[in-house]
Amino acid sequence: MEAVPPRARVYVACVVLGALTCLLPLPASPTTWWAVALLAAVYAGCRHLARRNLAGPFYPVLLAAAFLLPPAAAALVPLPGVLFARVGQRPEGLRRSWRAAQLALAVWAASRTHGALGGRDAVAASDFPYALAPAGAAVLAFCLVLTALDGGIHALVERVPARRAWQGLFTRSLAPIGVHGLAGLMMAVLWRSPYGPVAALLVLLPMCVSWWAYAQYHRERAAHRATIRALVQAVDIKDGYTRGHSERVGQASMMIARELGMDDERVEVLRFAGILHDVGKLGVPTRLLRKDGPLTPEERRVIELHPEYGHEMVRGISFLGEARSAILHHHERLDGSGYPYGLTGGQIPESARVVAVADAFDAMTSTRSYRRARPIGAALEELERCAGAQFDPRMVTALARALDRHGWHPAVTAEDGVSVSPPVPPAADREEVRR
Amino acid sequence: MSRPLLLVLIRGSALLVALLSLGVTLWTGVEERGAALAFGVLVLVGEVARWNGAGVREAAPLGAAGGLSYALLGEDAGRASHHGAFQAVAVVLGACLLGSVPHLARGEGQTLDHLARRILTVAFAAVCFQPLYGEGAFGDWIGPAYALLLLALLVLTALCGAVLAAASAHCRTRWPFGPLLREELRGLLGIGSAVCATGAVMALAVAVVGLWALPVFSLPLLLTQLSLRRYAAVRSTYRQTIDSLARATEVAGYTPSGHARRVAALSRAVGRDLGLTEPELTVLEHAALMHDIGQLSLVDPVPAGATAGLPAEQQRRIALLGGAVVRQTGVDARVAVVVERQADPCREQPLPARIVRAVNAYEEKARDAGPGGSLQALEELRLAAEYAPDVVESLARVLSRDGLTSPAMG
């Protein structure tokens, strides 16, 4: 949000005004101030922990406040935690007030809904299962307000259609917020019980652990992705002129797989197959890979070992699944003249036939040291000419159709081999609604 | 006490407690069947969803918390409950046995030890609480004090559970007891605290709202269990990827096959002997797996990948190249530091780098020497100045204890 559009500023100002209106009846309403202070302090503490661990949002405390306090008082609870937290991204003031106002409005709406359905009495009398109904309605209201406001700012800053921005957000956040709502309800019930706030705060411990595990999971997954990329980079270091080739083959394989109607998991595996198809080149002497001019038959035989080397390297990585056989067989041809095993037709695994087409396509359409890139149309013609003998015609047609529909936009790959990720939407605290 | 005897003692007492509780419960009949059934189902669900992966401290947090809360249950929606300690153990035992069936059918995991620990901890909590509660000894503890009392009992139970777990791990693996206990206690801060808190909260919540509290609160905890499971799964794939990155040098013909894995396994054993913590051991293991990766940047392989015989200057150059590669992989930056400094003079090195260097040298010297090569290699390491004496001594201890002249784990 380096340059915030003026209309987004106006939008934030409106939301802040709305939040202030919610707080107006505060002096007149009977409020247990110590409860507000305690909940606000707990929320601020949790938020602080969340920042340190890069975890997602944490709503049980806010929802418990909505179940326990009158609307105006409940809307106060998120404020200290948000207003005094470090943001780290500019413009800080705007982000802070936006986030505070958004949460205050959401909590107010939840508390209002809950109160209107008689939830507060149900909580005090621990009247189960009736207490679940107002709590469910309150969670729905909380989620609606939160995602509607988020969708609004996305629509204004990124100019996506408002409807699309909102729909995805709502369905994604409802389930996690629902679970947070159950924990919040338990907190509220225990808070009102003879055991008091001590017992209520115990509810937070397991939630925190779940949250921590979730953050760890994401951190570890990011590290894992980076390691896969490092395997590819290692190939790039040795084989200078194929820079970016692996990532592009991954992308083309993914497009073919999607066109063939494979499920998401298989598509992802095929993307990895494309990315890692040449990993075995690590085992080929650098001199051969970089050699200019024709290779002797002996040298060719050494280079043709790379699918087997690659398979040897990745066979221990269980999540790669059928990508492993794609790596082993991506140089087989339908007529049986390929390597390493000379398989024919249907003997060649489907994944390998996908990667073979993607590999040939990118090899033709990218510039190599010894020739210029061919245009996409010419490359497709060449693929169709070889379909049947070398390539599976089904894969070639799928690639042509996918290119027709989506075009070919290979990911830009920087000089050091680190692929530049697509620009991240800059909306404030995006991760707050994800889970 | 000798190790097998300790193991027999743990399992024997668990069996004794189980038989006694079953017998007494069958004799007297089941009190409050609804509550017994609800908690039984809760434990059963937790056990079925158990995760048998490696490196998971509490495999079934939901099962553990459910069992403990049943042991500490004093009231059900305001009415005092009358199930005693024996019934609590019997219900948990039944649910655990049923929940183990799918795991046994798939032939996974150390079900017996898991069961023994679960029964002993639940029995401990129930015996501490139920008889005294039945006599009305906790009559003065009302409100928040009662909540804190339950929590204190659970902490005590968790401590006992940690000692038990460390003891059985000690019997199984023959690793020193002290560090194992420390690891278990450290684990209590994470998932252990969540299990304790949930046990207390469930017992209190059932006392307030009745059995409705169980489904309401077990859903968030099931989520915790799933999060932990996913975390463990991604950890293991990550480990596999690092393994194959380490194998790159072998495929490329720079190092002999299996070298990196052997150095990693032996380094981990030495690190454990020297009292490193679990996160430090992970860093050490990853660094050991990738210690030769700098050789990928060489145009010509070092003969047999034996870096220990090279001039110091060249060793340091390869180490720096390796550190640069590791930095790009997105692995913990501490791993890169260890790889980078493995060739520095040993007085300036951090401990993990000293371990990797000495173990690598040992592996290279010992692997071709045949029988007796191990002792000769150790002797060479003791005489050479570049290997830290404390690490070499620890290596000798590990080798003699485990008979790991050529470790084949991984």
mmCIF file with all atom_site columns, C-alpha atoms in Angstrom, chain A residues 126-129 132 179-180 182-183 185-186 189-190 193-200 202-203 205-207 209-214 216-218 220-228 230-231 233-234 237-238 280 282-284 286-287 309-319 416 435, chain B residues 75 142-148 151 189-191 193-195 197-198 200-201 204-209 212-213 215-217 219-221 223-224 227-228 230-231 234-245 247-248 251-254 286 296-300 325 328-332:
data_model
loop_
_atom_site.group_PDB
_atom_site.id
_atom_site.type_symbol
_atom_site.label_atom_id
_atom_site.label_alt_id
_atom_site.label_comp_id
_atom_site.label_asym_id
_atom_site.label_entity_id
_atom_site.label_seq_id
_atom_site.pdbx_PDB_ins_code
_atom_site.Cartn_x
_atom_site.Cartn_y
_atom_site.Cartn_z
_atom_site.occupancy
_atom_site.B_iso_or_equiv
_atom_site.pdbx_formal_charge
_atom_site.auth_seq_id
_atom_site.auth_comp_id
_atom_site.auth_asym_id
_atom_site.auth_atom_id
_atom_site.pdbx_PDB_model_num
ATOM 1   C CA . SER A 1 126 ? -25.281 -22.408 30.883  1.00 0.00 ? 126 SER A CA 1
ATOM 2   C CA . ASP A 1 127 ? -28.411 -23.446 29.049  1.00 0.00 ? 127 ASP A CA 1
ATOM 3   C CA . PHE A 1 128 ? -27.164 -26.049 26.570  1.00 0.00 ? 128 PHE A CA 1
ATOM 4   C CA . PRO A 1 129 ? -27.807 -26.800 23.751  1.00 0.00 ? 129 PRO A CA 1
ATOM 5   C CA . LEU A 1 132 ? -25.235 -22.766 20.726  1.00 0.00 ? 132 LEU A CA 1
ATOM 6   C CA . VAL A 1 179 ? -13.971 -23.236 15.718  1.00 0.00 ? 179 VAL A CA 1
ATOM 7   C CA . HIS A 1 180 ? -12.743 -20.074 17.423  1.00 0.00 ? 180 HIS A CA 1
ATOM 8   C CA . LEU A 1 182 ? -16.754 -22.713 20.045  1.00 0.00 ? 182 LEU A CA 1
ATOM 9   C CA . ALA A 1 183 ? -13.663 -21.968 22.130  1.00 0.00 ? 183 ALA A CA 1
ATOM 10  C CA . LEU A 1 185 ? -18.334 -19.934 23.945  1.00 0.00 ? 185 LEU A CA 1
ATOM 11  C CA . MET A 1 186 ? -16.598 -22.320 26.324  1.00 0.00 ? 186 MET A CA 1
ATOM 12  C CA . VAL A 1 189 ? -19.564 -20.183 29.978  1.00 0.00 ? 189 VAL A CA 1
ATOM 13  C CA . LEU A 1 190 ? -16.673 -20.924 32.316  1.00 0.00 ? 190 LEU A CA 1
ATOM 14  C CA . SER A 1 193 ? -19.528 -20.254 36.181  1.00 0.00 ? 193 SER A CA 1
ATOM 15  C CA . PRO A 1 194 ? -18.440 -20.449 39.848  1.00 0.00 ? 194 PRO A CA 1
ATOM 16  C CA . TYR A 1 195 ? -14.908 -21.270 38.633  1.00 0.00 ? 195 TYR A CA 1
ATOM 17  C CA . GLY A 1 196 ? -14.522 -17.803 37.155  1.00 0.00 ? 196 GLY A CA 1
ATOM 18  C CA . PRO A 1 197 ? -12.034 -16.236 34.712  1.00 0.00 ? 197 PRO A CA 1
ATOM 19  C CA . VAL A 1 198 ? -9.169  -18.530 35.816  1.00 0.00 ? 198 VAL A CA 1
ATOM 20  C CA . ALA A 1 199 ? -10.892 -21.518 34.269  1.00 0.00 ? 199 ALA A CA 1
ATOM 21  C CA . ALA A 1 200 ? -11.861 -19.441 31.230  1.00 0.00 ? 200 ALA A CA 1
ATOM 22  C CA . LEU A 1 202 ? -7.259  -22.173 30.543  1.00 0.00 ? 202 LEU A CA 1
ATOM 23  C CA . VAL A 1 203 ? -9.294  -22.595 27.354  1.00 0.00 ? 203 VAL A CA 1
ATOM 24  C CA . LEU A 1 205 ? -3.804  -22.790 26.118  1.00 0.00 ? 205 LEU A CA 1
ATOM 25  C CA . PRO A 1 206 ? -4.828  -25.562 23.711  1.00 0.00 ? 206 PRO A CA 1
ATOM 26  C CA . MET A 1 207 ? -5.926  -22.945 21.202  1.00 0.00 ? 207 MET A CA 1
ATOM 27  C CA . VAL A 1 209 ? -0.799  -24.707 20.810  1.00 0.00 ? 209 VAL A CA 1
ATOM 28  C CA . SER A 1 210 ? -2.984  -25.394 17.793  1.00 0.00 ? 210 SER A CA 1
ATOM 29  C CA . TRP A 1 211 ? -2.143  -21.998 16.492  1.00 0.00 ? 211 TRP A CA 1
ATOM 30  C CA . TRP A 1 212 ? 1.560   -22.493 17.068  1.00 0.00 ? 212 TRP A CA 1
ATOM 31  C CA . ALA A 1 213 ? 1.531   -25.818 15.263  1.00 0.00 ? 213 ALA A CA 1
ATOM 32  C CA . TYR A 1 214 ? -0.225  -24.154 12.374  1.00 0.00 ? 214 TYR A CA 1
ATOM 33  C CA . GLN A 1 216 ? 5.196   -24.031 12.368  1.00 0.00 ? 216 GLN A CA 1
ATOM 34  C CA . TYR A 1 217 ? 3.540   -25.994 9.604   1.00 0.00 ? 217 TYR A CA 1
ATOM 35  C CA . HIS A 1 218 ? 3.616   -22.982 7.329   1.00 0.00 ? 218 HIS A CA 1
ATOM 36  C CA . GLU A 1 220 ? 8.342   -25.655 7.567   1.00 0.00 ? 220 GLU A CA 1
ATOM 37  C CA . ARG A 1 221 ? 6.417   -25.846 4.311   1.00 0.00 ? 221 ARG A CA 1
ATOM 38  C CA . ALA A 1 222 ? 8.046   -22.646 3.080   1.00 0.00 ? 222 ALA A CA 1
ATOM 39  C CA . ALA A 1 223 ? 11.452  -24.058 3.960   1.00 0.00 ? 223 ALA A CA 1
ATOM 40  C CA . HIS A 1 224 ? 10.568  -27.235 2.118   1.00 0.00 ? 224 HIS A CA 1
ATOM 41  C CA . ARG A 1 225 ? 9.611   -25.314 -1.028  1.00 0.00 ? 225 ARG A CA 1
ATOM 42  C CA . ALA A 1 226 ? 12.870  -23.403 -0.847  1.00 0.00 ? 226 ALA A CA 1
ATOM 43  C CA . THR A 1 227 ? 14.802  -26.644 -0.621  1.00 0.00 ? 227 THR A CA 1
ATOM 44  C CA . ILE A 1 228 ? 13.114  -28.049 -3.713  1.00 0.00 ? 228 ILE A CA 1
ATOM 45  C CA . ALA A 1 230 ? 17.590  -25.277 -4.327  1.00 0.00 ? 230 ALA A CA 1
ATOM 46  C CA . LEU A 1 231 ? 17.745  -28.682 -5.991  1.00 0.00 ? 231 LEU A CA 1
ATOM 47  C CA . GLN A 1 233 ? 19.217  -24.145 -8.722  1.00 0.00 ? 233 GLN A CA 1
ATOM 48  C CA . ALA A 1 234 ? 21.997  -26.647 -8.260  1.00 0.00 ? 234 ALA A CA 1
ATOM 49  C CA . ILE A 1 237 ? 24.611  -23.699 -11.596 1.00 0.00 ? 237 ILE A CA 1
ATOM 50  C CA . LYS A 1 238 ? 26.015  -26.601 -13.582 1.00 0.00 ? 238 LYS A CA 1
ATOM 51  C CA . GLY A 1 280 ? 19.783  -35.875 -12.551 1.00 0.00 ? 280 GLY A CA 1
ATOM 52  C CA . LEU A 1 282 ? 23.709  -32.919 -11.217 1.00 0.00 ? 282 LEU A CA 1
ATOM 53  C CA . GLY A 1 283 ? 25.342  -36.277 -11.787 1.00 0.00 ? 283 GLY A CA 1
ATOM 54  C CA . VAL A 1 284 ? 26.674  -35.441 -15.238 1.00 0.00 ? 284 VAL A CA 1
ATOM 55  C CA . THR A 1 286 ? 29.961  -30.120 -15.748 1.00 0.00 ? 286 THR A CA 1
ATOM 56  C CA . ARG A 1 287 ? 32.355  -30.204 -18.708 1.00 0.00 ? 287 ARG A CA 1
ATOM 57  C CA . TYR A 1 309 ? 20.547  -40.283 -11.771 1.00 0.00 ? 309 TYR A CA 1
ATOM 58  C CA . GLY A 1 310 ? 17.555  -38.053 -11.140 1.00 0.00 ? 310 GLY A CA 1
ATOM 59  C CA . HIS A 1 311 ? 15.374  -40.973 -10.152 1.00 0.00 ? 311 HIS A CA 1
ATOM 60  C CA . GLU A 1 312 ? 18.079  -42.214 -7.821  1.00 0.00 ? 312 GLU A CA 1
ATOM 61  C CA . MET A 1 313 ? 18.181  -38.833 -6.113  1.00 0.00 ? 313 MET A CA 1
ATOM 62  C CA . VAL A 1 314 ? 14.474  -38.265 -5.577  1.00 0.00 ? 314 VAL A CA 1
ATOM 63  C CA . ARG A 1 315 ? 13.263  -41.807 -4.973  1.00 0.00 ? 315 ARG A CA 1
ATOM 64  C CA . GLY A 1 316 ? 13.304  -41.243 -1.205  1.00 0.00 ? 316 GLY A CA 1
ATOM 65  C CA . ILE A 1 317 ? 10.957  -38.240 -1.373  1.00 0.00 ? 317 ILE A CA 1
ATOM 66  C CA . SER A 1 318 ? 7.594   -39.878 -0.855  1.00 0.00 ? 318 SER A CA 1
ATOM 67  C CA . PHE A 1 319 ? 5.344   -36.903 -1.552  1.00 0.00 ? 319 PHE A CA 1
ATOM 68  C CA . ASP A 1 416 ? 20.338  -15.467 -9.563  1.00 0.00 ? 416 ASP A CA 1
ATOM 69  C CA . ARG A 1 435 ? -6.463  -19.733 8.005   1.00 0.00 ? 435 ARG A CA 1
ATOM 70  C CA . GLU B 2 75  ? -19.602 -33.253 38.983  1.00 0.00 ? 75  GLU B CA 1
ATOM 71  C CA . ILE B 2 142 ? -14.701 -23.902 45.825  1.00 0.00 ? 142 ILE B CA 1
ATOM 72  C CA . GLY B 2 143 ? -14.715 -21.734 42.708  1.00 0.00 ? 143 GLY B CA 1
ATOM 73  C CA . PRO B 2 144 ? -11.362 -20.697 41.239  1.00 0.00 ? 144 PRO B CA 1
ATOM 74  C CA . ALA B 2 145 ? -9.461  -22.582 43.942  1.00 0.00 ? 145 ALA B CA 1
ATOM 75  C CA . TYR B 2 146 ? -11.009 -25.846 42.741  1.00 0.00 ? 146 TYR B CA 1
ATOM 76  C CA . ALA B 2 147 ? -9.941  -25.063 39.177  1.00 0.00 ? 147 ALA B CA 1
ATOM 77  C CA . LEU B 2 148 ? -6.394  -24.439 40.339  1.00 0.00 ? 148 LEU B CA 1
ATOM 78  C CA . LEU B 2 151 ? -4.629  -27.941 37.335  1.00 0.00 ? 151 LEU B CA 1
ATOM 79  C CA . LEU B 2 189 ? 5.706   -26.749 27.870  1.00 0.00 ? 189 LEU B CA 1
ATOM 80  C CA . GLY B 2 190 ? 4.191   -27.253 24.434  1.00 0.00 ? 190 GLY B CA 1
ATOM 81  C CA . ILE B 2 191 ? 1.649   -29.962 23.796  1.00 0.00 ? 191 ILE B CA 1
ATOM 82  C CA . SER B 2 193 ? 0.520   -27.904 28.740  1.00 0.00 ? 193 SER B CA 1
ATOM 83  C CA . ALA B 2 194 ? -2.310  -28.008 26.230  1.00 0.00 ? 194 ALA B CA 1
ATOM 84  C CA . VAL B 2 195 ? -3.248  -31.518 27.326  1.00 0.00 ? 195 VAL B CA 1
ATOM 85  C CA . ALA B 2 197 ? -5.271  -27.366 30.389  1.00 0.00 ? 197 ALA B CA 1
ATOM 86  C CA . THR B 2 198 ? -7.775  -29.254 28.272  1.00 0.00 ? 198 THR B CA 1
ATOM 87  C CA . ALA B 2 200 ? -8.892  -29.437 33.534  1.00 0.00 ? 200 ALA B CA 1
ATOM 88  C CA . VAL B 2 201 ? -11.208 -27.399 31.322  1.00 0.00 ? 201 VAL B CA 1
ATOM 89  C CA . LEU B 2 204 ? -14.834 -28.136 34.834  1.00 0.00 ? 204 LEU B CA 1
ATOM 90  C CA . ALA B 2 205 ? -17.005 -27.580 31.781  1.00 0.00 ? 205 ALA B CA 1
ATOM 91  C CA . VAL B 2 206 ? -18.802 -30.897 32.246  1.00 0.00 ? 206 VAL B CA 1
ATOM 92  C CA . ALA B 2 207 ? -19.379 -29.910 35.875  1.00 0.00 ? 207 ALA B CA 1
ATOM 93  C CA . VAL B 2 208 ? -21.071 -26.703 34.681  1.00 0.00 ? 208 VAL B CA 1
ATOM 94  C CA . VAL B 2 209 ? -22.973 -27.598 31.508  1.00 0.00 ? 209 VAL B CA 1
ATOM 95  C CA . TRP B 2 212 ? -22.655 -31.069 26.036  1.00 0.00 ? 212 TRP B CA 1
ATOM 96  C CA . ALA B 2 213 ? -19.283 -29.614 26.864  1.00 0.00 ? 213 ALA B CA 1
ATOM 97  C CA . PRO B 2 215 ? -18.403 -32.168 21.655  1.00 0.00 ? 215 PRO B CA 1
ATOM 98  C CA . VAL B 2 216 ? -18.181 -28.381 21.921  1.00 0.00 ? 216 VAL B CA 1
ATOM 99  C CA . PHE B 2 217 ? -14.686 -28.429 23.265  1.00 0.00 ? 217 PHE B CA 1
ATOM 100 C CA . LEU B 2 219 ? -13.679 -29.914 18.154  1.00 0.00 ? 219 LEU B CA 1
ATOM 101 C CA . PRO B 2 220 ? -10.997 -27.255 18.771  1.00 0.00 ? 220 PRO B CA 1
ATOM 102 C CA . LEU B 2 221 ? -8.759  -29.900 20.270  1.00 0.00 ? 221 LEU B CA 1
ATOM 103 C CA . LEU B 2 223 ? -8.073  -29.282 15.261  1.00 0.00 ? 223 LEU B CA 1
ATOM 104 C CA . THR B 2 224 ? -4.953  -29.070 17.405  1.00 0.00 ? 224 THR B CA 1
ATOM 105 C CA . SER B 2 227 ? -2.406  -29.249 13.015  1.00 0.00 ? 227 SER B CA 1
ATOM 106 C CA . LEU B 2 228 ? 0.250   -31.201 14.859  1.00 0.00 ? 228 LEU B CA 1
ATOM 107 C CA . ARG B 2 230 ? 0.244   -31.913 9.428   1.00 0.00 ? 230 ARG B CA 1
ATOM 108 C CA . TYR B 2 231 ? 3.263   -30.292 11.005  1.00 0.00 ? 231 TYR B CA 1
ATOM 109 C CA . VAL B 2 234 ? 5.644   -31.742 6.438   1.00 0.00 ? 234 VAL B CA 1
ATOM 110 C CA . ARG B 2 235 ? 8.648   -32.125 8.738   1.00 0.00 ? 235 ARG B CA 1
ATOM 111 C CA . SER B 2 236 ? 9.220   -35.625 7.468   1.00 0.00 ? 236 SER B CA 1
ATOM 112 C CA . THR B 2 237 ? 8.927   -34.685 3.782   1.00 0.00 ? 237 THR B CA 1
ATOM 113 C CA . TYR B 2 238 ? 11.309  -31.828 4.434   1.00 0.00 ? 238 TYR B CA 1
ATOM 114 C CA . ARG B 2 239 ? 13.745  -34.252 5.959   1.00 0.00 ? 239 ARG B CA 1
ATOM 115 C CA . GLN B 2 240 ? 13.436  -36.519 2.895   1.00 0.00 ? 240 GLN B CA 1
ATOM 116 C CA . THR B 2 241 ? 14.150  -33.594 0.591   1.00 0.00 ? 241 THR B CA 1
ATOM 117 C CA . ILE B 2 242 ? 17.259  -32.651 2.512   1.00 0.00 ? 242 ILE B CA 1
ATOM 118 C CA . ASP B 2 243 ? 18.286  -36.288 2.339   1.00 0.00 ? 243 ASP B CA 1
ATOM 119 C CA . SER B 2 244 ? 18.064  -36.258 -1.435  1.00 0.00 ? 244 SER B CA 1
ATOM 120 C CA . LEU B 2 245 ? 19.868  -32.935 -1.669  1.00 0.00 ? 245 LEU B CA 1
ATOM 121 C CA . ARG B 2 247 ? 22.532  -37.540 -2.110  1.00 0.00 ? 247 ARG B CA 1
ATOM 122 C CA . ALA B 2 248 ? 23.287  -35.134 -4.984  1.00 0.00 ? 248 ALA B CA 1
ATOM 123 C CA . VAL B 2 251 ? 25.033  -39.304 -7.535  1.00 0.00 ? 251 VAL B CA 1
ATOM 124 C CA . ALA B 2 252 ? 27.448  -36.791 -8.997  1.00 0.00 ? 252 ALA B CA 1
ATOM 125 C CA . GLY B 2 253 ? 30.258  -39.112 -7.960  1.00 0.00 ? 253 GLY B CA 1
ATOM 126 C CA . TYR B 2 254 ? 31.875  -36.694 -5.541  1.00 0.00 ? 254 TYR B CA 1
ATOM 127 C CA . HIS B 2 286 ? 20.901  -31.314 8.584   1.00 0.00 ? 286 HIS B CA 1
ATOM 128 C CA . LEU B 2 296 ? 29.211  -29.718 -6.214  1.00 0.00 ? 296 LEU B CA 1
ATOM 129 C CA . SER B 2 297 ? 30.859  -26.435 -7.149  1.00 0.00 ? 297 SER B CA 1
ATOM 130 C CA . LEU B 2 298 ? 34.166  -28.163 -7.954  1.00 0.00 ? 298 LEU B CA 1
ATOM 131 C CA . VAL B 2 299 ? 34.799  -28.941 -11.590 1.00 0.00 ? 299 VAL B CA 1
ATOM 132 C CA . ASP B 2 300 ? 36.756  -32.098 -10.778 1.00 0.00 ? 300 ASP B CA 1
ATOM 133 C CA . VAL B 2 325 ? 24.737  -23.366 -1.344  1.00 0.00 ? 325 VAL B CA 1
ATOM 134 C CA . GLN B 2 328 ? 20.235  -20.612 -0.825  1.00 0.00 ? 328 GLN B CA 1
ATOM 135 C CA . THR B 2 329 ? 18.236  -23.650 0.188   1.00 0.00 ? 329 THR B CA 1
ATOM 136 C CA . GLY B 2 330 ? 16.168  -21.819 2.777   1.00 0.00 ? 330 GLY B CA 1
ATOM 137 C CA . VAL B 2 331 ? 17.240  -24.277 5.473   1.00 0.00 ? 331 VAL B CA 1
ATOM 138 C CA . ASP B 2 332 ? 17.742  -22.786 8.958   1.00 0.00 ? 332 ASP B CA 1
#
